[in-house]
PDB file of C-alpha atoms in Angstrom:
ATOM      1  CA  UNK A   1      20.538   5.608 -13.294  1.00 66.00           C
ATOM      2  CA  UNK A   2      20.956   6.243  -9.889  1.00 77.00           C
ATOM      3  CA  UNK A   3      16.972   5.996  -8.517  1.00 81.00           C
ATOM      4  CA  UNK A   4      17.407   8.594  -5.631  1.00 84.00           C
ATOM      5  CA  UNK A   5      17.872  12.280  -6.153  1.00 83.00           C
ATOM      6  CA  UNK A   6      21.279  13.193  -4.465  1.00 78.00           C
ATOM      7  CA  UNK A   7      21.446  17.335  -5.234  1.00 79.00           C
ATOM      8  CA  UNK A   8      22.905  19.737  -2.848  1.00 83.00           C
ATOM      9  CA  UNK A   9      20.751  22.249  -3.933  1.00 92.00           C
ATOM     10  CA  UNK A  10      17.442  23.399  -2.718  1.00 95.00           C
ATOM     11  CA  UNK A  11      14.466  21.709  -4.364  1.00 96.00           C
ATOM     12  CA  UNK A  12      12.621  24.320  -6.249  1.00 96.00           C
ATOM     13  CA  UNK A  13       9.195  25.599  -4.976  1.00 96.00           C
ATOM     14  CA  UNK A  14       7.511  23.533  -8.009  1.00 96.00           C
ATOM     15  CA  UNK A  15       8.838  20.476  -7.165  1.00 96.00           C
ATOM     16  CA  UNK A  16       8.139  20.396  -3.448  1.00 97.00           C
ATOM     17  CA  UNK A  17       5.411  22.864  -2.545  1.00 97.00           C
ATOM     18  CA  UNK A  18       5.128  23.574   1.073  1.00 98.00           C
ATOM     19  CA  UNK A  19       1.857  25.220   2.567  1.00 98.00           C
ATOM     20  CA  UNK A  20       2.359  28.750   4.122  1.00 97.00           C
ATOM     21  CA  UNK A  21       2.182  27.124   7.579  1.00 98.00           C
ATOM     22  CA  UNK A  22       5.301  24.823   7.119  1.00 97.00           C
ATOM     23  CA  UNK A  23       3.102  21.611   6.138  1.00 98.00           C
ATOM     24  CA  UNK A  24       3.356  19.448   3.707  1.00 98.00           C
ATOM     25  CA  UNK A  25       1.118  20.279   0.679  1.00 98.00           C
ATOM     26  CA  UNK A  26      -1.420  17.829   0.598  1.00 98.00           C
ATOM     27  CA  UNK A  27      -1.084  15.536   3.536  1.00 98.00           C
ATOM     28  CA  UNK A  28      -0.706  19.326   5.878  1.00 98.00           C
ATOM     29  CA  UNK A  29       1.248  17.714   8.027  1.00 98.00           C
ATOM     30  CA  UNK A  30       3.886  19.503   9.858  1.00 98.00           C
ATOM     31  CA  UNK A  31       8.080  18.160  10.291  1.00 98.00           C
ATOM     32  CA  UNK A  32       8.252  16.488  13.324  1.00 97.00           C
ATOM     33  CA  UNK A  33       5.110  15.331  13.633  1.00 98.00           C
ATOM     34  CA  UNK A  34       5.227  12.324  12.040  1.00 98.00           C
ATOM     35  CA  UNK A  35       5.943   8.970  13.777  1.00 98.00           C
ATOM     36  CA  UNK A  36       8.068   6.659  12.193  1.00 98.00           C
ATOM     37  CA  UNK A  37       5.692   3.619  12.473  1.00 98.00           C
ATOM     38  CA  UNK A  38       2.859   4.298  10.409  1.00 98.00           C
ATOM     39  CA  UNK A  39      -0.595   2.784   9.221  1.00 98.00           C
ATOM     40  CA  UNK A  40      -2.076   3.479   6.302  1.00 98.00           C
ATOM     41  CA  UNK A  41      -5.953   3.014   5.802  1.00 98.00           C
ATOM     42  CA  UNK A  42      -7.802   3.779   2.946  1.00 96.00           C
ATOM     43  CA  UNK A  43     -10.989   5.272   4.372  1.00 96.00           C
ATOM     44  CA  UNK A  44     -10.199   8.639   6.628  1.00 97.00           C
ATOM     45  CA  UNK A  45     -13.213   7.268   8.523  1.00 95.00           C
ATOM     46  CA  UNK A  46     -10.552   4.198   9.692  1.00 96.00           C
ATOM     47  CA  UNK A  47      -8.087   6.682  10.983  1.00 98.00           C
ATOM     48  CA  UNK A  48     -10.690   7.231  13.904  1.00 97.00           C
ATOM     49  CA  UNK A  49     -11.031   3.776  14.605  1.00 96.00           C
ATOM     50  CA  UNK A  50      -7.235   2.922  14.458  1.00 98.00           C
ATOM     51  CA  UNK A  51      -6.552   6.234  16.904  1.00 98.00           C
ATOM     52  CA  UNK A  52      -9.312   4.647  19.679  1.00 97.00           C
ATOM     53  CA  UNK A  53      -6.872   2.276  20.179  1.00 98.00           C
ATOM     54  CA  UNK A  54      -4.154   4.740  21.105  1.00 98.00           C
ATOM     55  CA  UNK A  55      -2.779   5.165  24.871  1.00 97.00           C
ATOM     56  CA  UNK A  56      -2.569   9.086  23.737  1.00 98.00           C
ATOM     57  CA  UNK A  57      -3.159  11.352  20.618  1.00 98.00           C
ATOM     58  CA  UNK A  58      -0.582  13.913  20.417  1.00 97.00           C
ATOM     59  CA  UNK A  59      -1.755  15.458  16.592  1.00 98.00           C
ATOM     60  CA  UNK A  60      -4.082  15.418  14.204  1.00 98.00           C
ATOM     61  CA  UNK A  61      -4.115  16.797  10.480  1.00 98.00           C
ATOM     62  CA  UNK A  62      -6.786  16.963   8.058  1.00 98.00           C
ATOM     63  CA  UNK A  63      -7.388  17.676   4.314  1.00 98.00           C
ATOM     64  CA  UNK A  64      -9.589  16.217   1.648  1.00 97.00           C
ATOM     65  CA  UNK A  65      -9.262  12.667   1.975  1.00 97.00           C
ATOM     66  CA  UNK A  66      -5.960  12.667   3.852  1.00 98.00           C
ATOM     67  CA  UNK A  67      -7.036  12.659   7.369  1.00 98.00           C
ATOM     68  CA  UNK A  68      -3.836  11.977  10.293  1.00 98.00           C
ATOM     69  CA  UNK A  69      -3.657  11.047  13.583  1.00 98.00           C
ATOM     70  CA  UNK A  70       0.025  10.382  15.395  1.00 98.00           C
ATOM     71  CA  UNK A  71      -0.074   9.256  19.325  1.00 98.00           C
ATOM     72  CA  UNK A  72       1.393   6.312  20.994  1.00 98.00           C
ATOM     73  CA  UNK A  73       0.473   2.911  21.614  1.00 98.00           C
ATOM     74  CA  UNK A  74       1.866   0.794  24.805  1.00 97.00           C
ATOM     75  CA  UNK A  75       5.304   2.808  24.490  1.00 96.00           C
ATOM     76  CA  UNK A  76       5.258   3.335  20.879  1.00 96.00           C
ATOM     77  CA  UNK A  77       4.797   6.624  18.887  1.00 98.00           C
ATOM     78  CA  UNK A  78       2.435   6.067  15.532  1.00 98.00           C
ATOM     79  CA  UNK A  79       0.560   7.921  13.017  1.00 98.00           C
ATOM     80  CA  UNK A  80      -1.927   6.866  11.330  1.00 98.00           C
ATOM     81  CA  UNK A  81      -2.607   8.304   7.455  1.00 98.00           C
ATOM     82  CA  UNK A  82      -5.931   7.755   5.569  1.00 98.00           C
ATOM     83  CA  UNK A  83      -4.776   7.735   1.834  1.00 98.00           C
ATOM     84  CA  UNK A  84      -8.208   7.432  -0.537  1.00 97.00           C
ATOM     85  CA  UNK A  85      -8.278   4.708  -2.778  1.00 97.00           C
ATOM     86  CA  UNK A  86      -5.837   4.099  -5.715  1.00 97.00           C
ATOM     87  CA  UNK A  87      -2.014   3.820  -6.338  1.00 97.00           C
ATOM     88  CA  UNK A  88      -2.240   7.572  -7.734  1.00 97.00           C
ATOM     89  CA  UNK A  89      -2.908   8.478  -4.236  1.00 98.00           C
ATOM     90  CA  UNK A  90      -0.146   6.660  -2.840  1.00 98.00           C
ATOM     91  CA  UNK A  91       2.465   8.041  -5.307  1.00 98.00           C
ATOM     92  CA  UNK A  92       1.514  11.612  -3.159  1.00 98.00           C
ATOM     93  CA  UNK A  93       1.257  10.003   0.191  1.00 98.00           C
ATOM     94  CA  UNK A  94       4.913   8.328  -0.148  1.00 98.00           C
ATOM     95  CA  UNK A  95       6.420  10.985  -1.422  1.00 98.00           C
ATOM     96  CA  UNK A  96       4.963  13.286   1.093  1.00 98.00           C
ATOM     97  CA  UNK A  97       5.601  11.339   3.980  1.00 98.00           C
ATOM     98  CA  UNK A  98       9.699  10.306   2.828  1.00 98.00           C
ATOM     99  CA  UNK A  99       9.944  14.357   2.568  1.00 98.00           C
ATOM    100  CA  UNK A 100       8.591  14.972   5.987  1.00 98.00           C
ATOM    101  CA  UNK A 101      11.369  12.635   7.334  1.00 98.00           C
ATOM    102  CA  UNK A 102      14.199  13.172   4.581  1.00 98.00           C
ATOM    103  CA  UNK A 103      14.115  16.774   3.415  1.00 97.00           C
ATOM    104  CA  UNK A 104      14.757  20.052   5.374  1.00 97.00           C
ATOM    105  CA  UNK A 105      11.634  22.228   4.891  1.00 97.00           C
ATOM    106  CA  UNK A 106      13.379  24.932   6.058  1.00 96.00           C
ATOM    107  CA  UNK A 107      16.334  24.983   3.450  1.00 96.00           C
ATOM    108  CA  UNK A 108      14.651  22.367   1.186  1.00 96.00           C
ATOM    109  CA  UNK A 109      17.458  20.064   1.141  1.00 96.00           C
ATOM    110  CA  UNK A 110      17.749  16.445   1.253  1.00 96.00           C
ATOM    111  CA  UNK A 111      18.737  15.878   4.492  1.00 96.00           C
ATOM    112  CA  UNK A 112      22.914  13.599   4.842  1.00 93.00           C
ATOM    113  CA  UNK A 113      21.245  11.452   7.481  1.00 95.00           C
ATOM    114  CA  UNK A 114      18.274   8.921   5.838  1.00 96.00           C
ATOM    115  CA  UNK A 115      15.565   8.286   7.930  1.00 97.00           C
ATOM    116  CA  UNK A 116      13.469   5.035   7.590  1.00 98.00           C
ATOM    117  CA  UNK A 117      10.066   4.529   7.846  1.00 98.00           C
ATOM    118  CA  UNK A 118       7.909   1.281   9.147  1.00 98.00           C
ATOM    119  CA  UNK A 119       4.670   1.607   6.787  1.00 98.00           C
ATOM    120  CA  UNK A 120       1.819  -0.999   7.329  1.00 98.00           C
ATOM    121  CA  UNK A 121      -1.124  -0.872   5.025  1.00 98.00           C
ATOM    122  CA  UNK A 122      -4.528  -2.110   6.632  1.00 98.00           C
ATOM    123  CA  UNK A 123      -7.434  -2.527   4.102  1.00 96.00           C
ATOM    124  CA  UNK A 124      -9.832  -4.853   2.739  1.00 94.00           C
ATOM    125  CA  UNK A 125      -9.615  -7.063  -0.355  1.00 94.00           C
ATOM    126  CA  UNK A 126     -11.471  -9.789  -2.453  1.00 91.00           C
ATOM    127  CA  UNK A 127      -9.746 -13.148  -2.587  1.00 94.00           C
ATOM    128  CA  UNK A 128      -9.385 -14.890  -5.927  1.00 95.00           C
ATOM    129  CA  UNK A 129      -8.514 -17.860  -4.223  1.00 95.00           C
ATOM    130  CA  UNK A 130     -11.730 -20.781  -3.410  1.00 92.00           C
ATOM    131  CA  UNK A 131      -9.921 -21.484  -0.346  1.00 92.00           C
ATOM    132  CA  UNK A 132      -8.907 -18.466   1.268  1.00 94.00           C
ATOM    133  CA  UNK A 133     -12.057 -17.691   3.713  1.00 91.00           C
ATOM    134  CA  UNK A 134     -13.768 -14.614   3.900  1.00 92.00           C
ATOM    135  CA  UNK A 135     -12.928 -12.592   6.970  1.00 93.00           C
ATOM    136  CA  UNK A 136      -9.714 -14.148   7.123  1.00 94.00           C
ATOM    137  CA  UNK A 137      -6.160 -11.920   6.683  1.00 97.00           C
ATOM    138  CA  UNK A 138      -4.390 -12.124   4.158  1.00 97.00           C
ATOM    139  CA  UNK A 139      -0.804 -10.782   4.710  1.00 98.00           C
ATOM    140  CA  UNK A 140       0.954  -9.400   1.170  1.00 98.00           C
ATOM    141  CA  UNK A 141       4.558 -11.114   0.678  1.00 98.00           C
ATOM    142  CA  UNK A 142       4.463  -9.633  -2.644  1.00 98.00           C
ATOM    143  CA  UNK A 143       2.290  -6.643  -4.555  1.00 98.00           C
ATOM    144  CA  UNK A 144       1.514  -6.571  -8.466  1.00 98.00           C
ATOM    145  CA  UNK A 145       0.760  -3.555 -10.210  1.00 98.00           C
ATOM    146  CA  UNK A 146      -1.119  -3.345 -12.772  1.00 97.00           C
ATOM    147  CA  UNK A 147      -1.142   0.578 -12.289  1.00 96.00           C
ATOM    148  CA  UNK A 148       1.772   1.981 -13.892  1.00 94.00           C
ATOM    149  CA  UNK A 149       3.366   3.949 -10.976  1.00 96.00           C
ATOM    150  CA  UNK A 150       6.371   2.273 -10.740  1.00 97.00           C
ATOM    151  CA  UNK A 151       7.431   2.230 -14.153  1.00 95.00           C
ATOM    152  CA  UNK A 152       7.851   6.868 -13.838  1.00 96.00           C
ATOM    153  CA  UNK A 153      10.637   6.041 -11.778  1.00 96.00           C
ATOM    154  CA  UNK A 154      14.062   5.695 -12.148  1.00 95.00           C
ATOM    155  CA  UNK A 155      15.532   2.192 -10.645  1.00 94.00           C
ATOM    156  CA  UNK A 156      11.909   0.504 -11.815  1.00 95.00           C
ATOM    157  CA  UNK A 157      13.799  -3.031 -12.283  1.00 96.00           C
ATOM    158  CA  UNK A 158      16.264  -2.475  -9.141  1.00 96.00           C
ATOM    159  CA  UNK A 159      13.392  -3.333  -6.777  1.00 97.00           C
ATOM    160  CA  UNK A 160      11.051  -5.662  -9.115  1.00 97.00           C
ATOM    161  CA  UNK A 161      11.309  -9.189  -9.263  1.00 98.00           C
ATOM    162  CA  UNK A 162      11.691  -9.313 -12.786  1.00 98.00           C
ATOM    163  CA  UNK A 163      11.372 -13.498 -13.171  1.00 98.00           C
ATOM    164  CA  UNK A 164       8.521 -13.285 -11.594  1.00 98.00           C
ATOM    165  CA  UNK A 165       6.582 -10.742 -14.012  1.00 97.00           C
ATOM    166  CA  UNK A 166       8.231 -12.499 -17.047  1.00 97.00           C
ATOM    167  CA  UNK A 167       6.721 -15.546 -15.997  1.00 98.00           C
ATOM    168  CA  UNK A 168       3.423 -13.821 -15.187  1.00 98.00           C
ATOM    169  CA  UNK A 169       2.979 -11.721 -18.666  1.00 97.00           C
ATOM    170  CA  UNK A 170       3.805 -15.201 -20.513  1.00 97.00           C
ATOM    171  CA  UNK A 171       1.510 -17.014 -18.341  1.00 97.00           C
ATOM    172  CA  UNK A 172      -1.480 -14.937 -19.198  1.00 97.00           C
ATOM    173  CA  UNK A 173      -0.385 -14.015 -22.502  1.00 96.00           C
ATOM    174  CA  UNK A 174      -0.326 -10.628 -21.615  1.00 95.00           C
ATOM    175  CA  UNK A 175      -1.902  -7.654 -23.881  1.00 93.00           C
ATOM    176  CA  UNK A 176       1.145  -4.605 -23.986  1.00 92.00           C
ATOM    177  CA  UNK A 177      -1.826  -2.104 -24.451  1.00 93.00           C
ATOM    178  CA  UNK A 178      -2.650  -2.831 -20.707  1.00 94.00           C
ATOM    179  CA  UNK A 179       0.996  -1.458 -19.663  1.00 92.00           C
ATOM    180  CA  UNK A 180       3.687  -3.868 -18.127  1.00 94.00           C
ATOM    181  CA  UNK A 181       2.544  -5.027 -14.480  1.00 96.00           C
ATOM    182  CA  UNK A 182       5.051  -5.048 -11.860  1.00 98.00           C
ATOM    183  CA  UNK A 183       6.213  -7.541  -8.648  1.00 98.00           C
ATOM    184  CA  UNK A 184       7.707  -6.040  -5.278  1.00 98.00           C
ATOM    185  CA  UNK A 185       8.327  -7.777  -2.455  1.00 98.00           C
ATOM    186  CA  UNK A 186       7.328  -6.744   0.850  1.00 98.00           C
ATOM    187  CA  UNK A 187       9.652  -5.788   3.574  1.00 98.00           C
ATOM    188  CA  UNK A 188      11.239  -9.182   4.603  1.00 98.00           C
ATOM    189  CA  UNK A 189      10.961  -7.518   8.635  1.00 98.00           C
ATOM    190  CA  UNK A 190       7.584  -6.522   8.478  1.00 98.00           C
ATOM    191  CA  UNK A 191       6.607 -10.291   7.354  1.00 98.00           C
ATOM    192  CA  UNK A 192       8.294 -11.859   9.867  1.00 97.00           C
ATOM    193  CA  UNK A 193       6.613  -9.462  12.769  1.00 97.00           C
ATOM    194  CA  UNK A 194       3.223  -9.453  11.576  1.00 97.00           C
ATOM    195  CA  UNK A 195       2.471 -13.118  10.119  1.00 96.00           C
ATOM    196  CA  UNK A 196       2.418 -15.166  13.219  1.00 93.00           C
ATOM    197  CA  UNK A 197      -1.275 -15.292  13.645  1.00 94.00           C
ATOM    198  CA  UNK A 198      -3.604 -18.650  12.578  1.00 92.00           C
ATOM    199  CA  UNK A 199      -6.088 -16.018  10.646  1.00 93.00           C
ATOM    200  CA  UNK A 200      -3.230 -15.248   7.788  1.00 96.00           C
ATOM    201  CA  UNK A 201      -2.667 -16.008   4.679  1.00 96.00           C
ATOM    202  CA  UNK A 202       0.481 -14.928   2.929  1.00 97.00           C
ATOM    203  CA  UNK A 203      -0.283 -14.035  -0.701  1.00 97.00           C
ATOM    204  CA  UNK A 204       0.263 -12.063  -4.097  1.00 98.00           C
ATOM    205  CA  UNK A 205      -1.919  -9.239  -4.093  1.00 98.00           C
ATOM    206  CA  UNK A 206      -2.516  -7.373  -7.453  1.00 97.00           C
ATOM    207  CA  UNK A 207      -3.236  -3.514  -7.034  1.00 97.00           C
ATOM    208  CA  UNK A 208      -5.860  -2.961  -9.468  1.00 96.00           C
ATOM    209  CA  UNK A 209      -6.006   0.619 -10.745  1.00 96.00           C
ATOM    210  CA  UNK A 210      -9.821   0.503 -10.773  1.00 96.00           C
ATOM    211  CA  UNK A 211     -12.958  -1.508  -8.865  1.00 94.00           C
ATOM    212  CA  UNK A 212     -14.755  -2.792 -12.131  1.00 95.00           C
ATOM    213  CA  UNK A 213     -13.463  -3.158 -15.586  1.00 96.00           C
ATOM    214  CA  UNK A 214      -9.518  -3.489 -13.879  1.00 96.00           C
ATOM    215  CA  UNK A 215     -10.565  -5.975 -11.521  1.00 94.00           C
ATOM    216  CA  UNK A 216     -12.828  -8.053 -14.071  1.00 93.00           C
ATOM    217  CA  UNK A 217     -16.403  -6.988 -12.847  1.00 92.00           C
ATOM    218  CA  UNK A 218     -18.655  -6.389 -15.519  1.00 95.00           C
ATOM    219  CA  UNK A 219     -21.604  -3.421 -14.944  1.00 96.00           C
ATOM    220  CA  UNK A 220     -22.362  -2.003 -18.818  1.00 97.00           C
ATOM    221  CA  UNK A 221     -18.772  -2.178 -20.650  1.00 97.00           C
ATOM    222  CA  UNK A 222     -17.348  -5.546 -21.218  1.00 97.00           C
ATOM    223  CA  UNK A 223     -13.735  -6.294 -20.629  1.00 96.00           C
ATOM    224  CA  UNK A 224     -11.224  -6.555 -22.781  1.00 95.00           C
ATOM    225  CA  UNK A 225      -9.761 -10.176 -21.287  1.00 94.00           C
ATOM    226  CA  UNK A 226     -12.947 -11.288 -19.994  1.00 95.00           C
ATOM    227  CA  UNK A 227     -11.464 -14.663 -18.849  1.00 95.00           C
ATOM    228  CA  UNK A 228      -8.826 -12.301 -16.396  1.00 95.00           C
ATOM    229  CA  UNK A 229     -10.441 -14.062 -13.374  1.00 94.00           C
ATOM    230  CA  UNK A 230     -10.430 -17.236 -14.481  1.00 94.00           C
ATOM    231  CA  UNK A 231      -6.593 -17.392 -15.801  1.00 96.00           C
ATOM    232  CA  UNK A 232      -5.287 -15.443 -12.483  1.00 96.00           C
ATOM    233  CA  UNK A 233      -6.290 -17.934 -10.082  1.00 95.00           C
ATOM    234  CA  UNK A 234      -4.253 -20.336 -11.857  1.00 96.00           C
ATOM    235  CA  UNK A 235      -0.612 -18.547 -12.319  1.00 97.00           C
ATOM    236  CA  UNK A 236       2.147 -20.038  -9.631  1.00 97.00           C
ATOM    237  CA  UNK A 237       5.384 -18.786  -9.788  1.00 97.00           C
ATOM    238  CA  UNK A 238       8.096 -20.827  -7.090  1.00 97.00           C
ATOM    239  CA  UNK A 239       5.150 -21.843  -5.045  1.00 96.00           C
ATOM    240  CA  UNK A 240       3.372 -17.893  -5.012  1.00 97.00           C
ATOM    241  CA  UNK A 241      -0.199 -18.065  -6.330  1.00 97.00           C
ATOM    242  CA  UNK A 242      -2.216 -14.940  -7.095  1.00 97.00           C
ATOM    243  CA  UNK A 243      -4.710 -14.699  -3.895  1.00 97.00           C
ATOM    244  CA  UNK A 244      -6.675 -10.939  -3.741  1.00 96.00           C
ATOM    245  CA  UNK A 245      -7.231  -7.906  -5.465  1.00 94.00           C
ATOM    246  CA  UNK A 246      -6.973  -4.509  -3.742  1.00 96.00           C
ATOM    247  CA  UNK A 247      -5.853  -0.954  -5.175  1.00 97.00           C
ATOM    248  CA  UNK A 248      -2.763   0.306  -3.455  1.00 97.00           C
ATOM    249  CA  UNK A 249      -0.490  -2.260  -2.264  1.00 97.00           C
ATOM    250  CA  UNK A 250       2.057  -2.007  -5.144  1.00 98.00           C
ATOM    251  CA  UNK A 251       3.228   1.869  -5.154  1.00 98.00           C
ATOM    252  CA  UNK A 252       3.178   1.348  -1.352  1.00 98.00           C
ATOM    253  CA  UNK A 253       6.043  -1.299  -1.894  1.00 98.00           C
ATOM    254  CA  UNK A 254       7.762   0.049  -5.104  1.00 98.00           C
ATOM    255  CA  UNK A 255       7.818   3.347  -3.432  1.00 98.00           C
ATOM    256  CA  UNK A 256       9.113   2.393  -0.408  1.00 98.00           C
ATOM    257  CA  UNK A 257      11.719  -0.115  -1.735  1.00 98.00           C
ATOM    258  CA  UNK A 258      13.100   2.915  -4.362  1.00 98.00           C
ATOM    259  CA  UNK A 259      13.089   4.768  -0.970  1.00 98.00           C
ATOM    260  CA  UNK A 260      14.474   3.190   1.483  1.00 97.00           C
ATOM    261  CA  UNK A 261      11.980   2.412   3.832  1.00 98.00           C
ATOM    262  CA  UNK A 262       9.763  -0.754   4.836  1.00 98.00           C
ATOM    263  CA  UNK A 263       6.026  -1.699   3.913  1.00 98.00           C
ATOM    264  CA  UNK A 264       3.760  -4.573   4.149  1.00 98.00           C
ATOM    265  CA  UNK A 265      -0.313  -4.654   3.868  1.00 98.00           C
ATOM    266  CA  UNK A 266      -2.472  -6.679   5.791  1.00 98.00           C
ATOM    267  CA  UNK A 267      -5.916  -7.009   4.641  1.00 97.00           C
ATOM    268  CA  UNK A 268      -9.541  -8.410   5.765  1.00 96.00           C
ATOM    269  CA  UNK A 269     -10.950 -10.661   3.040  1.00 96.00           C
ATOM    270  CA  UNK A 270     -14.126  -9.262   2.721  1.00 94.00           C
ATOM    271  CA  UNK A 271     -16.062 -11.619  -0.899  1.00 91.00           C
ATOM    272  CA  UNK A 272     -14.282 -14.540  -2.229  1.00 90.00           C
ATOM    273  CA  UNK A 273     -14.589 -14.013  -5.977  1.00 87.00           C
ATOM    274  CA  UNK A 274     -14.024 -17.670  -6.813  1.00 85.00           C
ATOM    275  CA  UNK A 275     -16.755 -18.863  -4.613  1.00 82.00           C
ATOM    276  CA  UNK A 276     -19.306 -15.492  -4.876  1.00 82.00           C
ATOM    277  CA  UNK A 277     -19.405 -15.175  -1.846  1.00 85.00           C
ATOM    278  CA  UNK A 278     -19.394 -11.718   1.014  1.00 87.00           C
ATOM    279  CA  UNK A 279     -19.077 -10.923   4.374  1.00 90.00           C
ATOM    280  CA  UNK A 280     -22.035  -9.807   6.074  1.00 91.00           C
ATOM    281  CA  UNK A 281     -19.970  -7.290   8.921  1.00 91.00           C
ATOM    282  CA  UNK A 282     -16.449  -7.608   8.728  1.00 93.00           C
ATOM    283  CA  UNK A 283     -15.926  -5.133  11.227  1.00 93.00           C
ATOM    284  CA  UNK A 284     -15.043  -7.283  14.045  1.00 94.00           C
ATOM    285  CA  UNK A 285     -12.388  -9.067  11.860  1.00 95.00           C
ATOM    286  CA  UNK A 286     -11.054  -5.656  10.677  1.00 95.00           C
ATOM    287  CA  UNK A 287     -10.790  -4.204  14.960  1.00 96.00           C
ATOM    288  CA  UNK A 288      -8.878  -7.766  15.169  1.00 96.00           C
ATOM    289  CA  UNK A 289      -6.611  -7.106  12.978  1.00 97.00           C
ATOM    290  CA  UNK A 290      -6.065  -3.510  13.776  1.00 97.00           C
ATOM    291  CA  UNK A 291      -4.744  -4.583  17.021  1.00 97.00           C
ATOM    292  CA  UNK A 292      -2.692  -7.181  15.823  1.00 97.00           C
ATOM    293  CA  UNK A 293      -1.032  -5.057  13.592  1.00 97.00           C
ATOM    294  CA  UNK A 294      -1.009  -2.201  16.942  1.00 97.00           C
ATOM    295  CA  UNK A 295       0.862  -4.823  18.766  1.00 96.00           C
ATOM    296  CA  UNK A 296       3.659  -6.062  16.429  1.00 96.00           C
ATOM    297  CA  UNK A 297       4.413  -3.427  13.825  1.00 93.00           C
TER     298      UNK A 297
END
């Protein structure tokens, strides 16, 4: 089955609601004022930071956690897009922002012309590797998700790496009741622009769809595979090792593969679960790498 919708018709009101003022429904941002680099950050509060670095802010758009600033940077328009945490989230922001860009508002058709979009996550992220530092970045060559996003859509297997999940599932002996995880691989461009820089560390990053019992932290309620962080550390498939946990990496690639559009995430290692160890202020790392990302996306 063909993964992209392809109608003529108009998209019916239920399908794609559009706010009274032209914007889209939950992001409320308007056509045409979206940039076609973007950075996506978690916390709305980050949206701030990233815009202080801007030359100029031309817009801004708020609502509930989905907070948007679009200006320029040394020559080049931006927005960035605060998302909230989880892959749930991202399934609205993608589809939102691909709509601004692809679909006609005004007659609610796809538009003949595609439009492609440069989307760089920046977040923060625990490292299940012993030897991946804490406030170092670790750039994501490849998401897994073991949210089940992904597997909604149409085209699921055109963009995963299949091998690479068969290998994984058998590795850990993997329970079925926890849904079949997923492998994307980042945008091959993105990589190449953003990895040049002695603080990264390309990786595997697994979007969790939860902080505790999904990323094997114990509070009241034991886990069903309590021994999850001691078996992921040790998985290798064609050299790529699992290194960090974070919670919206995969949908961000899966959606923007099925989509047509580029994505990578870069994030600040913030506790090394392997060696129990935390960052005391990981701010300075994180204004680093915001402007490394600024300068190369």
């Amino acid at each position: 089955m063909n993964p992209l919708n392809t109608q003529n018709t108009p998209i019916a009101d239920s399908e794609l609601i559009i706010n009274s003022d032209g914007s889209a429904f939950h992001l409320h941002i308007l056509p045409g004022k979206l940039a076609k680099n973007i950075i996506l950050v978690g916390d709305p509060g980050r949206v701030e930071t990233v815009a202080s670095y801007f030359d100029t802010v031309d817009y801004k758009a708020e609502n509930r956690e989905f907070k948007t600033i679009t200006g320029t940077f040394k020559g080049k328009d931006i927005s960035c897009v605060s998302t909230g945490i989880g892959t749930d989230n991202i399934d609205i922001v993608l589809t939102e922002l691909d709509a601004l860009v692809n679909v006609d508002f005004k007659t609610r058709c796809i538009k003949k012309e595609h439009t492609s979009l440069n989307i760089v996550r920046i977040g923060t992220s625990g490292s299940l590797q012993k030897d991946i530092d804490i406030e170092s970045w670790l750039l994501s060559e490849y998401a897994m998700g073991f949210d089940p996003v992904l597997n909604f859509y149409a085209g699921r297997d055109t963009v995963a790496d299949l091998g690479f999940e068969a290998a994984f599932r058998k590795h850990m002996d993997w329970n079925p009741q926890l849904g079949n995880p997923y492998i994307v691989k980042a945008s091959n461009e993105l990589i190449a622009k953003l990895k040049n820089n002695p603080r990264i560390t390309l990786g595997t990053t697994i979007s969790a769809p939860g902080f505790y019992g999904p990323q094997g932290r114990v509070v009241r309620l034991n886990l069903a595979v309590p021994d999850i962080n001691e078996r992921l550390p040790l998985f290798c498939y064609n050299g790529h090792k699992i290194t960090n946990y974070e919670m919206e990496c995969s949908a961000i690639y899966a959606l923007s593969a099925l989509l047509g559009h580029k994505a990578a995430t870069a994030c600040v290692i913030i506790a090394n679960r392997q060696a129990g160890t935390a960052s005391k202020d990981y701010q300075p790392a994180m204004k680093q790498l915001i402007t490394h990302i600024l300068e190369n996306i």
